[in-house]
Every structure is written in C-alpha cells, then in structure tokens.
Coordinates of C-alpha atoms and ligand atoms in Angstrom, one line a residue:
M1066 CA 0.0 0.0 0.0
G1067 CA 2.7 2.2 1.3
G1068 CA 4.7 1.3 -1.6
G1069 CA 1.8 1.5 -3.8
G1070 CA 1.0 4.7 -2.2
G1071 CA 4.5 6.0 -2.7
G1072 CA 4.1 4.5 -6.3
G1073 CA 1.0 6.5 -6.5
R1074 CA 2.5 9.7 -5.3
G1075 CA 5.3 9.2 -7.8
V1076 CA 2.7 8.8 -10.5
W1077 CA 0.9 11.9 -9.4
F1078 CA 4.1 13.8 -9.0
G1079 CA 4.9 12.6 -12.4
V1080 CA 1.5 13.9 -13.8
A1081 CA 1.9 17.2 -11.8
A1082 CA 5.4 17.7 -13.2
G1083 CA 4.1 16.8 -16.8
C1084 CA 1.4 19.4 -16.3
A1085 CA 3.7 22.0 -14.9
A1086 CA 5.9 21.4 -17.9
A1087 CA 3.0 21.7 -20.4
A1088 CA 2.0 24.9 -18.7
C1089 CA 5.5 26.1 -19.2
V1090 CA 5.4 25.1 -22.8
I1091 CA 2.1 26.8 -23.3
A1092 CA 3.2 29.9 -21.4
A1093 CA 6.4 29.9 -23.5
A1094 CA 4.5 29.6 -26.6
L1095 CA 2.2 32.5 -25.5
V1096 CA 5.1 34.6 -24.6
S1097 CA 6.8 33.8 -27.9
R1098 CA 3.7 34.5 -29.9
R1099 CA 3.3 37.7 -27.9
V1100 CA 6.9 38.6 -28.5
R1101 CA 6.5 37.9 -32.3
S1102 CA 3.2 39.7 -32.3
H1103 CA 5.0 42.6 -30.5
R1104 CA 7.9 42.5 -33.2
R1105 CA 5.4 42.4 -36.0
W1106 CA 3.7 45.4 -34.6
Q1107 CA 7.0 47.1 -33.9
R1108 CA 7.9 46.7 -37.6
A1109 CA 4.6 47.9 -38.8
A1110 CA 4.6 51.0 -36.5
E1111 CA 8.2 51.6 -37.6
L1112 CA 7.4 51.5 -41.3
V1113 CA 4.3 53.8 -40.7
A1114 CA 6.5 56.3 -38.6
E1115 CA 9.1 56.3 -41.4
F1116 CA 6.5 57.0 -43.9
E1117 CA 4.9 59.8 -42.0
E1118 CA 8.3 61.4 -41.4
G1119 CA 9.1 61.2 -45.1
C1120 CA 5.9 62.9 -46.0
G1121 CA 6.4 65.6 -43.5
T1122 CA 5.0 69.0 -44.5
P1123 CA 5.7 71.5 -41.6
V1124 CA 4.8 74.9 -42.6
G1125 CA 8.5 75.9 -43.1
R1126 CA 8.7 73.2 -45.8
L1127 CA 5.4 74.4 -47.4
K1128 CA 6.8 77.9 -47.7
Q1129 CA 9.9 76.6 -49.4
V1130 CA 7.6 74.9 -51.9
V1131 CA 5.5 78.1 -52.4
D1132 CA 8.8 80.0 -53.2
A1133 CA 10.0 77.3 -55.5
M1134 CA 6.7 77.5 -57.3
V1135 CA 7.2 81.2 -57.9
V1136 CA 10.7 80.7 -59.0
E1137 CA 9.5 78.0 -61.5
M1138 CA 6.7 80.1 -62.7
H1139 CA 9.0 83.0 -63.5
A1140 CA 11.5 80.6 -65.2
G1141 CA 8.7 79.0 -67.4
L1142 CA 7.3 82.5 -68.5
A1143 CA 10.9 83.5 -69.3
S1144 CA 11.5 80.9 -71.9
D1145 CA 10.2 77.7 -73.5
G1146 CA 11.8 74.9 -71.6
G1147 CA 13.1 77.3 -68.9
S1148 CA 11.4 75.2 -66.3
K1149 CA 9.4 71.9 -65.6
L1150 CA 6.5 74.2 -65.5
K1151 CA 5.5 74.7 -69.1
M1152 CA 3.5 77.9 -68.5
L1153 CA 1.6 77.5 -71.8
L1154 CA -0.1 80.4 -73.6
T1155 CA -3.9 79.8 -73.9
Y1156 CA -4.8 82.8 -76.2
V1157 CA -7.7 83.1 -73.9
D1158 CA -7.6 86.9 -73.2
S1159 CA -11.2 87.6 -72.2
L1160 CA -13.4 85.5 -69.8
P1161 CA -17.1 85.1 -70.0
H1162 CA -19.0 87.9 -68.4
G1163 CA -22.7 87.2 -68.5
S1164 CA -24.1 88.8 -71.6
E1165 CA -23.5 85.7 -73.9
K1166 CA -26.7 84.3 -75.5
G1167 CA -27.7 81.1 -77.3
I1168 CA -27.3 77.5 -77.2
Y1169 CA -23.7 76.1 -77.2
Y1170 CA -22.1 72.7 -76.7
A1171 CA -18.9 71.6 -75.1
L1172 CA -17.0 68.3 -75.1
D1173 CA -14.8 67.5 -72.0
L1174 CA -12.1 65.0 -72.7
G1175 CA -9.3 64.4 -70.2
G1176 CA -9.1 61.5 -67.9
T1177 CA -11.6 58.9 -66.7
N1178 CA -14.8 60.1 -68.4
F1179 CA -15.7 62.3 -71.2
R1180 CA -18.7 64.6 -70.8
V1181 CA -20.9 66.2 -73.5
L1182 CA -22.7 69.4 -72.3
Q1183 CA -25.4 71.7 -73.8
V1184 CA -25.5 75.2 -72.2
Q1185 CA -28.3 77.5 -73.0
L1186 CA -27.4 81.2 -72.1
G1187 CA -30.0 84.0 -71.8
G1188 CA -28.0 87.1 -72.3
K1189 CA -27.5 90.1 -70.2
G1190 CA -28.9 89.9 -66.8
S1191 CA -29.9 86.3 -66.9
N1192 CA -27.8 83.4 -65.7
I1193 CA -27.2 80.0 -67.3
L1194 CA -30.7 79.1 -68.2
K1195 CA -30.3 75.4 -68.8
Q1196 CA -27.6 72.9 -68.7
K1197 CA -27.4 69.2 -69.8
V1198 CA -24.7 66.9 -69.1
E1199 CA -24.0 63.4 -70.4
K1200 CA -21.2 61.6 -68.8
Q1201 CA -19.6 58.4 -70.3
P1202 CA -16.6 56.4 -69.4
I1203 CA -13.8 56.3 -72.1
P1204 CA -13.2 52.7 -73.0
Q1205 CA -9.9 51.6 -71.9
E1206 CA -8.8 50.2 -75.2
L1207 CA -9.4 53.6 -76.9
M1208 CA -6.9 55.4 -74.6
T1209 CA -4.1 53.6 -76.4
S1210 CA -5.7 53.3 -79.9
T1211 CA -5.5 55.7 -82.7
C1212 CA -6.7 59.2 -83.2
E1213 CA -9.3 58.0 -85.8
K1214 CA -10.7 55.4 -83.5
M1215 CA -10.8 57.7 -80.4
F1216 CA -12.2 60.8 -82.0
G1217 CA -14.4 58.7 -84.2
F1218 CA -16.0 57.2 -81.0
I1219 CA -16.3 60.5 -79.5
A1220 CA -17.8 62.1 -82.5
S1221 CA -20.4 59.4 -82.9
K1222 CA -21.5 59.8 -79.2
L1223 CA -21.6 63.7 -79.7
K1224 CA -23.9 63.3 -82.8
Q1225 CA -26.2 60.9 -81.0
I1226 CA -26.5 63.4 -78.0
V1227 CA -27.0 66.4 -80.1
E1228 CA -29.7 64.7 -82.2
E1229 CA -31.5 63.7 -79.1
D1230 CA -31.3 67.1 -77.6
E1231 CA -32.6 68.7 -80.7
E1232 CA -35.4 66.3 -81.1
S1233 CA -36.5 67.0 -77.4
R1234 CA -36.3 70.7 -78.1
E1235 CA -37.9 70.4 -81.6
G1236 CA -35.5 72.8 -83.1
T1237 CA -32.1 72.6 -84.8
I1238 CA -29.2 75.0 -84.9
E1239 CA -27.7 76.0 -88.1
T1240 CA -24.1 76.1 -87.0
R1241 CA -23.6 74.6 -83.7
A1242 CA -20.6 76.0 -81.7
L1243 CA -18.4 73.7 -79.6
G1244 CA -16.0 74.4 -76.9
F1245 CA -13.6 71.6 -76.7
T1246 CA -11.9 70.8 -73.2
F1247 CA -8.9 68.8 -73.8
S1248 CA -7.0 68.2 -70.6
F1249 CA -3.4 67.4 -71.7
P1250 CA -0.5 69.7 -72.5
V1251 CA -1.0 71.3 -75.9
K1252 CA 1.1 73.9 -77.5
Q1253 CA -1.6 76.3 -78.9
S1254 CA -1.1 78.5 -81.8
S1255 CA -4.5 80.2 -81.4
V1256 CA -7.6 79.9 -79.3
S1257 CA -8.8 77.1 -81.6
S1258 CA -5.9 75.1 -82.6
G1259 CA -2.9 73.3 -80.9
V1260 CA -0.6 70.4 -81.0
L1261 CA -0.3 67.7 -78.3
M1262 CA 2.9 67.8 -76.4
K1263 CA 2.5 64.6 -74.5
W1264 CA 0.0 62.3 -73.2
T1265 CA -0.5 62.0 -69.4
K1266 CA -3.0 60.0 -67.1
G1267 CA -2.6 56.7 -68.9
F1268 CA -3.5 57.9 -72.4
S1269 CA -1.0 56.9 -75.1
I1270 CA -2.2 57.4 -78.7
E1271 CA 1.0 57.4 -80.9
D1272 CA -0.4 59.0 -84.0
A1273 CA -1.5 62.1 -82.2
A1274 CA 2.0 63.4 -81.9
D1275 CA 2.4 66.7 -83.9
R1276 CA -1.1 66.9 -85.0
D1277 CA -3.6 69.7 -84.4
I1278 CA -6.1 68.2 -81.9
V1279 CA -8.8 70.5 -83.1
A1280 CA -8.1 69.3 -86.7
C1281 CA -8.5 65.7 -85.5
L1282 CA -11.8 66.2 -83.8
Q1283 CA -13.2 68.5 -86.6
E1284 CA -12.4 65.8 -89.1
A1285 CA -14.3 63.2 -87.0
L1286 CA -17.3 65.4 -86.8
T1287 CA -17.4 66.1 -90.4
K1288 CA -17.1 62.3 -91.2
E1289 CA -20.1 61.8 -88.9
G1290 CA -22.0 64.5 -90.8
L1291 CA -22.4 66.5 -87.7
N1292 CA -22.5 70.3 -88.6
M1293 CA -20.6 71.8 -85.8
Q1294 CA -17.6 74.1 -85.4
V1295 CA -14.9 73.8 -82.7
A1296 CA -14.8 77.4 -81.6
V1297 CA -12.2 77.1 -78.8
L1298 CA -9.8 74.7 -77.5
V1299 CA -9.1 74.8 -73.8
N1300 CA -7.7 73.0 -71.0
D1301 CA -10.0 71.9 -68.0
T1302 CA -8.4 74.4 -65.8
V1303 CA -9.3 77.2 -68.2
G1304 CA -12.8 76.0 -68.5
T1305 CA -13.0 75.9 -64.8
L1306 CA -11.6 79.5 -64.6
A1307 CA -14.1 80.7 -67.2
L1308 CA -17.2 79.4 -65.3
G1309 CA -15.7 80.5 -61.9
H1310 CA -15.3 84.0 -63.4
Y1311 CA -18.7 83.9 -65.0
H1312 CA -20.1 83.5 -61.4
D1313 CA -17.7 85.7 -59.5
R1314 CA -15.5 88.4 -61.1
D1315 CA -12.8 88.1 -58.3
T1316 CA -11.8 84.7 -59.6
V1317 CA -8.1 84.7 -60.7
A1318 CA -7.0 81.2 -60.9
A1319 CA -8.4 77.7 -61.3
V1320 CA -7.1 74.3 -59.9
I1321 CA -8.0 70.8 -61.0
I1322 CA -7.7 67.8 -58.7
G1323 CA -9.2 64.9 -60.4
T1324 CA -7.5 62.1 -62.1
G1325 CA -4.7 64.4 -62.8
T1326 CA -3.9 67.9 -61.4
N1327 CA -3.2 71.2 -63.0
A1328 CA -3.6 74.9 -62.6
C1329 CA -4.1 78.1 -64.6
Y1330 CA -4.4 81.7 -63.8
V1331 CA -4.6 85.2 -65.2
E1332 CA -1.2 86.7 -66.0
R1333 CA -0.3 90.3 -67.2
T1334 CA 1.1 90.0 -70.9
D1335 CA 4.1 92.0 -69.9
A1336 CA 5.1 89.3 -67.5
I1337 CA 5.0 86.6 -70.4
I1338 CA 8.6 87.4 -71.3
K1339 CA 9.0 84.5 -73.7
Y1340 CA 6.3 85.9 -75.9
Q1341 CA 7.7 89.5 -76.7
G1342 CA 5.1 91.9 -78.0
L1343 CA 2.2 89.8 -77.1
L1344 CA -0.7 92.3 -77.2
T1345 CA -4.4 91.5 -75.8
N1346 CA -7.2 93.9 -75.5
S1347 CA -7.3 93.0 -71.7
G1348 CA -3.4 93.2 -71.2
S1349 CA -3.9 89.8 -69.6
M1350 CA -3.8 86.2 -70.8
V1351 CA -4.8 83.1 -69.0
I1352 CA -1.7 80.7 -68.5
N1353 CA -1.9 77.2 -68.3
M1354 CA 0.7 76.1 -65.9
E1355 CA 0.7 72.4 -66.4
W1356 CA 1.7 72.3 -62.7
G1357 CA 1.3 68.4 -62.5
N1358 CA 5.0 68.4 -63.9
F1359 CA 6.3 70.9 -61.2
W1360 CA 9.2 69.7 -59.3
T1361 CA 11.5 71.0 -56.5
S1362 CA 13.8 69.3 -54.1
H1363 CA 11.8 70.6 -51.3
L1364 CA 8.9 68.2 -52.1
P1365 CA 8.8 65.5 -49.4
R1366 CA 9.6 62.5 -51.4
T1367 CA 9.7 58.8 -50.2
S1368 CA 10.9 55.6 -51.4
Y1369 CA 7.4 54.6 -52.4
D1370 CA 7.2 57.7 -54.7
V1371 CA 10.4 56.9 -56.3
E1372 CA 9.4 53.2 -57.1
L1373 CA 5.9 54.4 -58.2
D1374 CA 7.6 56.7 -60.8
E1375 CA 10.0 54.0 -61.7
D1376 CA 7.1 51.6 -62.5
S1377 CA 5.0 54.3 -64.3
L1378 CA 4.5 54.9 -68.0
N1379 CA 5.9 58.4 -67.8
R1380 CA 9.1 58.1 -65.7
T1381 CA 10.6 61.3 -64.4
D1382 CA 7.4 63.3 -65.6
Q1383 CA 4.5 64.7 -63.6
G1384 CA 6.4 64.5 -60.3
F1385 CA 3.9 66.9 -58.4
E1386 CA 0.9 65.0 -59.9
K1387 CA 2.2 61.8 -58.7
M1388 CA 2.1 63.1 -55.0
I1389 CA -1.4 64.6 -55.3
S1390 CA -4.0 63.4 -57.9
G1391 CA -6.6 60.8 -57.8
M1392 CA -4.7 58.5 -60.4
Y1393 CA -1.9 58.0 -57.7
L1394 CA -3.0 58.5 -54.1
G1395 CA -4.6 54.9 -53.6
E1396 CA -1.7 53.5 -55.3
I1397 CA 0.9 55.2 -52.9
A1398 CA -1.2 53.8 -49.9
R1399 CA -1.2 50.5 -51.6
R1400 CA 2.5 50.4 -51.9
V1401 CA 3.0 51.4 -48.3
L1402 CA 0.4 48.7 -47.1
F1403 CA 2.1 45.9 -49.2
R1404 CA 5.5 46.6 -47.6
I1405 CA 4.0 46.6 -44.1
A1406 CA 2.3 43.3 -45.1
V1407 CA 5.4 41.7 -46.3
E1408 CA 7.7 42.9 -43.5
S1409 CA 5.4 42.6 -40.6
E1410 CA 2.8 40.0 -41.3
V1411 CA 0.2 42.2 -39.5
F1412 CA -2.3 41.5 -42.3
G1413 CA -1.7 37.7 -42.1
D1414 CA -1.3 35.7 -45.1
V1415 CA -1.6 38.2 -47.8
G1416 CA -2.8 37.0 -51.2
S1417 CA -1.6 38.4 -54.4
K1418 CA -4.1 41.3 -54.5
L1419 CA -2.2 43.7 -52.4
S1420 CA 0.9 43.3 -54.6
Q1421 CA -1.1 44.4 -57.6
P1422 CA -0.3 48.0 -58.8
F1423 CA -3.4 50.2 -58.7
A1424 CA -5.5 47.5 -56.8
L1425 CA -6.6 50.2 -54.3
S1426 CA -8.4 53.2 -56.0
T1427 CA -8.3 56.6 -54.5
P1428 CA -12.1 56.7 -54.0
L1429 CA -11.8 53.6 -51.9
M1430 CA -8.9 54.9 -50.0
A1431 CA -11.0 57.9 -49.2
T1432 CA -13.9 55.9 -48.0
M1433 CA -11.5 54.1 -45.6
H1434 CA -10.1 57.3 -44.4
E1435 CA -13.4 58.8 -43.8
D1436 CA -14.8 55.9 -42.0
E1437 CA -16.5 57.0 -38.8
S1438 CA -17.8 53.9 -37.5
A1439 CA -16.3 52.7 -33.9
D1440 CA -15.2 49.4 -35.4
L1441 CA -14.0 50.8 -38.7
R1442 CA -16.4 48.5 -40.6
E1443 CA -15.9 50.1 -44.0
V1444 CA -12.1 49.5 -43.7
K1445 CA -12.6 45.9 -42.9
R1446 CA -15.2 45.6 -45.9
I1447 CA -12.8 47.3 -48.4
V1448 CA -9.7 45.4 -47.3
E1449 CA -11.7 42.3 -47.5
Q1450 CA -13.4 42.8 -50.8
T1451 CA -10.8 44.8 -52.7
L1452 CA -7.5 43.5 -51.4
Q1453 CA -8.9 39.9 -50.5
I1454 CA -7.4 40.1 -46.7
P1455 CA -10.1 38.8 -44.5
D1456 CA -10.9 39.7 -41.1
I1457 CA -8.2 42.1 -40.0
P1458 CA -8.2 43.1 -36.3
L1459 CA -9.3 46.6 -35.4
K1460 CA -5.6 47.6 -34.6
T1461 CA -4.7 46.8 -38.1
R1462 CA -7.7 48.7 -39.5
R1463 CA -6.6 51.8 -37.6
L1464 CA -3.1 51.4 -39.3
V1465 CA -4.7 51.3 -42.6
V1466 CA -6.6 54.6 -41.8
K1467 CA -3.3 56.3 -40.6
V1468 CA -1.5 55.4 -43.9
C1469 CA -4.5 56.9 -45.9
D1470 CA -4.3 60.0 -43.8
I1471 CA -0.7 60.5 -44.3
V1472 CA -1.0 60.2 -48.0
S1473 CA -3.9 62.4 -48.3
R1474 CA -2.7 65.1 -45.9
R1475 CA 0.6 65.4 -47.8
A1476 CA -1.3 65.7 -51.1
A1477 CA -3.5 68.4 -49.7
R1478 CA -0.8 70.4 -48.1
L1479 CA 1.1 70.5 -51.3
V1480 CA -2.0 71.6 -53.3
A1481 CA -2.3 74.4 -50.7
A1482 CA 1.4 75.4 -51.1
G1483 CA 0.8 75.4 -55.0
I1484 CA -2.1 77.6 -54.7
V1485 CA -0.4 80.0 -52.5
G1486 CA 2.4 80.0 -54.9
I1487 CA 0.2 81.3 -57.7
L1488 CA -1.2 83.8 -55.3
K1489 CA 2.3 85.1 -54.4
K1490 CA 3.2 85.5 -57.9
I1491 CA 0.3 87.7 -58.7
G1492 CA 0.6 89.6 -55.6
R1493 CA -2.4 88.3 -53.8
D1494 CA -0.5 86.7 -50.8
G1495 CA 0.0 89.8 -48.7
S1496 CA 3.7 89.7 -48.9
G1497 CA 4.6 92.3 -51.6
P1498 CA 3.4 95.9 -52.0
S1499 CA -0.2 96.3 -52.7
T1500 CA -1.0 96.8 -56.4
S1501 CA -4.6 97.8 -55.9
G1502 CA -3.7 101.0 -54.2
R1503 CA -4.8 99.7 -50.9
P1504 CA -2.6 99.8 -47.8
K1505 CA -0.5 96.7 -47.3
G1506 CA -2.3 94.1 -45.4
Q1507 CA -5.8 95.1 -46.8
L1508 CA -5.9 92.7 -49.5
M1509 CA -8.4 92.3 -52.4
R1510 CA -10.9 89.5 -52.3
T1511 CA -9.3 86.6 -54.2
V1512 CA -11.2 83.6 -55.6
V1513 CA -9.8 80.3 -56.7
A1514 CA -12.1 77.9 -58.7
V1515 CA -11.4 74.4 -57.9
E1516 CA -12.6 71.3 -59.6
G1517 CA -12.2 67.6 -59.9
G1518 CA -13.6 64.3 -58.5
L1519 CA -10.9 64.1 -55.7
Y1520 CA -11.5 67.5 -54.5
E1521 CA -15.3 67.2 -54.7
G1522 CA -15.7 63.8 -53.2
Y1523 CA -13.2 63.8 -50.4
S1524 CA -14.0 66.2 -47.6
M1525 CA -11.1 65.5 -45.4
F1526 CA -8.9 66.3 -48.3
R1527 CA -10.6 69.6 -48.6
D1528 CA -10.2 70.3 -45.0
Y1529 CA -6.5 69.6 -45.1
V1530 CA -6.2 72.2 -48.0
D1531 CA -8.1 74.7 -46.1
E1532 CA -6.0 74.3 -43.0
A1533 CA -2.7 74.4 -44.7
I1534 CA -3.7 77.7 -46.6
V1535 CA -4.4 79.3 -43.2
E1536 CA -1.0 78.0 -41.8
I1537 CA 0.9 79.5 -44.6
L1538 CA -0.9 82.7 -45.0
G1539 CA -2.2 83.6 -41.5
D1540 CA -4.8 86.4 -41.6
V1541 CA -4.5 86.9 -45.3
A1542 CA -6.3 83.7 -45.8
Q1543 CA -9.5 85.5 -44.8
N1544 CA -9.4 87.1 -48.2
I1545 CA -9.0 83.9 -50.1
F1546 CA -11.8 81.7 -51.2
L1547 CA -11.8 78.4 -52.8
K1548 CA -14.9 77.7 -54.7
T1549 CA -15.9 74.4 -56.2
T1550 CA -17.6 74.6 -59.6
V1551 CA -19.5 71.4 -61.0
D1552 CA -18.9 70.5 -64.5
G1553 CA -17.0 73.8 -64.9
S1554 CA -14.3 72.5 -67.1
G1555 CA -17.0 71.7 -69.8
T1556 CA -19.6 74.4 -69.1
G1557 CA -16.7 77.0 -69.0
A1558 CA -15.6 75.8 -72.6
A1559 CA -19.2 76.3 -73.9
L1560 CA -19.2 79.9 -72.3
L1561 CA -15.8 80.5 -73.8
A1562 CA -17.0 79.5 -77.2
A1563 CA -20.0 81.8 -76.7
A1564 CA -17.7 84.7 -75.6
H1565 CA -15.3 84.1 -78.4
L1566 CA -18.0 84.0 -81.1
S1567 CA -19.8 87.1 -79.8
N1568 CA -16.3 88.6 -79.6
R1569 CA -17.3 91.2 -77.0
K1570 CA -14.7 93.4 -75.3
S1571 CA -12.7 91.6 -72.7
Y1572 CA -13.4 91.7 -69.1
I1573 CA -10.6 90.1 -67.3
Ligands
ADP3053 P1 -11.3 63.6 -64.7 O1 -10.1 64.1 -63.7 O2 -11.1 62.2 -65.3 O3 -11.8 64.6 -65.5 P2 -13.0 63.7 -62.2 O4 -12.6 65.1 -62.1 O5 -14.4 63.2 -62.1 O6 -12.4 63.2 -63.7 O7 -12.0 62.9 -61.3 C1 -12.1 61.6 -61.2 C2 -10.9 61.1 -60.2 O8 -11.2 61.7 -59.0 C3 -11.0 59.7 -60.1 O9 -10.1 59.2 -61.0 C4 -10.7 59.4 -58.6 O10 -9.2 59.2 -58.5 C5 -11.0 60.8 -57.9 N1 -12.1 60.6 -57.1 C6 -13.4 60.6 -57.5 N2 -14.3 60.5 -56.5 C7 -13.5 60.4 -55.4 C8 -13.7 60.4 -53.9 N3 -15.0 60.3 -53.5 N4 -12.7 60.4 -53.1 C9 -11.4 60.6 -53.6 N5 -11.2 60.7 -55.0 C10 -12.1 60.6 -55.8
MG3054 MG1 -12.0 66.5 -65.7

C-alpha cells in the first residue's frame, strides 16, 4: 500500500510535473507568440512612422514649396523649356461675363470620363438658363488606340446626344458651336488650334503626336456628318476658370484635382517674357501652368514615390501630380500597405491582390479614411473585398486609416502650397506691395475655382487644403476663397465658345 501509495505519489508527482511542464510550454508559446506579435507590430509601426516622417510637410517646408513654385513660374514664363512648368499660352484673353446668348455645346475629354454638355445662355442679366450633361467612361482600349478611333468614337456619341437634344427641343441650330476641353498639355497657336505635347494620365495614342487636336476632332465630326464648329480649344483648368469668373469676377485662378492635377491663372502680358510683343485687349492672358509636372527638391519624397515613378509609363514626368492626384493616391497607400504586409505580417497571409499595382483606387482609399464607425467597418469591408485580406483586427484597421491619412494630408498640403505660390506670383498673398492702391495688409478678395472628383468627393482632403492655406498665409487667408464648380471645365468651354464668337470686349 505504502509502496503502492508511494508509487501512487510518484505517478501523481509525475503527472503534476508533466502538467507543469506543459503549462511552461504553453506559457512559453504564448510569450513567444506575444513577442512575435509585438515585433510584428513594432515593424509595422516603424514603417508607418518612417513613412509619416518622409511625408512631413511642416509649414516651413510648405513655404519653401511656395517659393519654389514662384521661381519656376518666372522661369517658365521667361523661356520655353526654362522650367519643368510649361506655363503655356492659352490665347484666352477674355473671360465670359454674362451677356452671352444662345445654345452652345462642349466636349470635355481628359481623364476617366468624357462629358458632352449643352448650355443655354439667356444674355445680359440672366444666368445660365439650362444645362445638360451626359457623362460616359472612355473605353480603356481607346486610350491607347489611334486618333481616328478615339475621335471617331467621341464624334459618334456627340452626334447621338446632339440629335436627341434637338429632338426634345424640336429645333435645330444651323451652325452649332463647340467648346472643346482637352486636358492634356497642348502647345496652342490660337484659341482654336494646338498640338499635343505629350499624353498623361494613362493615355497613349501615338499617331496624335504633332497633330492639331482640333483638326482631328473636326475631321471626325465632319465624317459623322455633324455640322458643328470647334470654336475654342481649352484645358480643363481654363474651362473651370471661365465658369468661376462667370459667377464671380474676383476669380483669378483655377485648380483641378481629379484623375490628374493642373492649374491656370490670369497673368499680365508684360510678364510673359517668352512671348515678346504679345498684345491683348485686356493686357492679360490665361496661362496654363501644367503644374502636374512641377518639381522642387523641397517636395517630401519617399522611397514609395520613387518606386511608383520607376514603374510608371511616364518616368520622371509629372512629379507633383504623382504625389497629389486621384490617379496615384490610392496606389501610394497600396505600396505602403504592401510593404507593411510583407515585412510585418500584420495582415496575416496576404494573397496576391495587395501586390497588384493600382489595386486600391483613390475613392476607396478616401472611403476608408473617412470611415467614422467605431469598429471601422468600412475599412474591414474594403480590405476584405478589394484587397482580399479577410478579417483584420481593429488595430490593423487603424493602421490602414493612418496610412490613408498620411497620403492624403501630404497631397492636400502640397496643393495648398501650390495655390499660395500662384497667389504670391500675382501679388495676392499679402507679402508684396499692394497693387490695388490699398494699404499693405488690406487685400483684395481673391477667388480660386477648384474642380475635380478628388476635391469634390473627399471632404477630409478639402479640410486639409484649407487648414494648410491658413497655416501658410495667416490672416491673409481670410481674403482667399476656394470655390468648387461642378462641370465647370466643360460648361466653361461652352461659355468661352460663346464669348469668343460674340467677340465682346474683354473683362478679365
Ligand atoms: P477627370 O479628372 O477624369 O476629368 P474627375 O474630375 O471626375 O474626372 O475625377 C475623377 C477622379 O477623382 C477619379 O479618378 C478618382 O481618382 C478621384 N475621385 C473621384 N471621387 C472621389 C472620392 N470620393 N474620393 C477621392 N477621390 C475621388
Ligand atoms: Mg475633368
């Protein structure tokens, strides 16, 4: 018994010892899992912190970007090729002023969609009476096809829309006038002709090189048997400025933040050094900056930006655009998240989706950023459905939001610096002597028209732009108003067609 008991004790001891050992193993496993988890998080947090630091835009740096913008604007106005900013002449020297009358059409081509607009103008004292917009996506395969195919497609859609429109109004117009908004860099030789300089935003139609874009469109319209005259060729920024000015005479510049980004503003002709002897009725001309190509070493550039550029169709081009516009913001965030996934495993086993370029669009990035639910349910849904990573914990969802925030905040603050750069160039930032005869500090009311899907659809982005303008300008920012126009790039082109044809005296 005793021995048995002893034996029994021994067994019990053995069992107890075995349990203790197992507990030790479990504890050790837990500890090592915690250590691993901690390390994973540490690496993930390190990568986010590094990214945030690389994207830093303290106000001092923003002011350097402002000054670099001014320097580059001067250089681009001094000579062709003098700067990465092309500072293109638009030949638009008068902006619509409200007395235009009649029915005009516009075609807006320049990114994800093309739009056909019909605008009915009532003449002096009345506003835009009616406006119709038809929006269609541009089939992907046409973006890299031939001029004939792309313009043929557009002309046939245009014809269809015009015919439907006239049928519903029961009236045709003898010679229809069209404002053509074409949002790629064009070297214009008049207000209604110009040669494409390069494609951007994923377009690449080789036989468009050196051809007059208006002639290409006009040819396609004639082939379709559509009696329509292309009266003006403008960039989307110029269209937006025109509509902004139509509604508010204090509008001096326009900025687009959509698939791409660009800006234009009203410049004095005597400041356009590269075009000696340029005379306009107004003494001014709208300059298309092509600011997407702006570059300065003061821009906060990270390894992700460098890699995005290396993998792009247009390497070393459009450096500013690649940090700012809708085509790229989601992609920058995806690159950061992918690196975190690979180096930290906080996303678990990641399938191939996160490694795919452009798998995360900017609108989805914005939706995640703006998710206000306590458990970040939208983030979970998008990560699951779009990136095919199931069930990420709340902590990881917060990390995703943080990455979106860093990408969007940097972009918005750089847009703000760009806008202040323009205002500084034209003496509306409160730093130079007042040109309006007012004492320094008392500034003119200044309006900048802003348009584009990214700006319109992403309220946190807009807030960051506003915040940064106030940080850079202080009290002067009280005189600066950013106004959003809707379909301004197209409507403005129709207004310009009207203004051009009625040939009234200029009102810039
Ligand atoms: P485009 O620049 O092609 O003329 P838009 O001005 O409509 O067209 O801009 C479309 C772009 O804006 C999309 O490519 C997308 O990147 C971005 N975008 C659209 N909606 C949103 C949104 N809600 N949040 C963030 N970005 C958006
Ligand atoms: Mg557009």
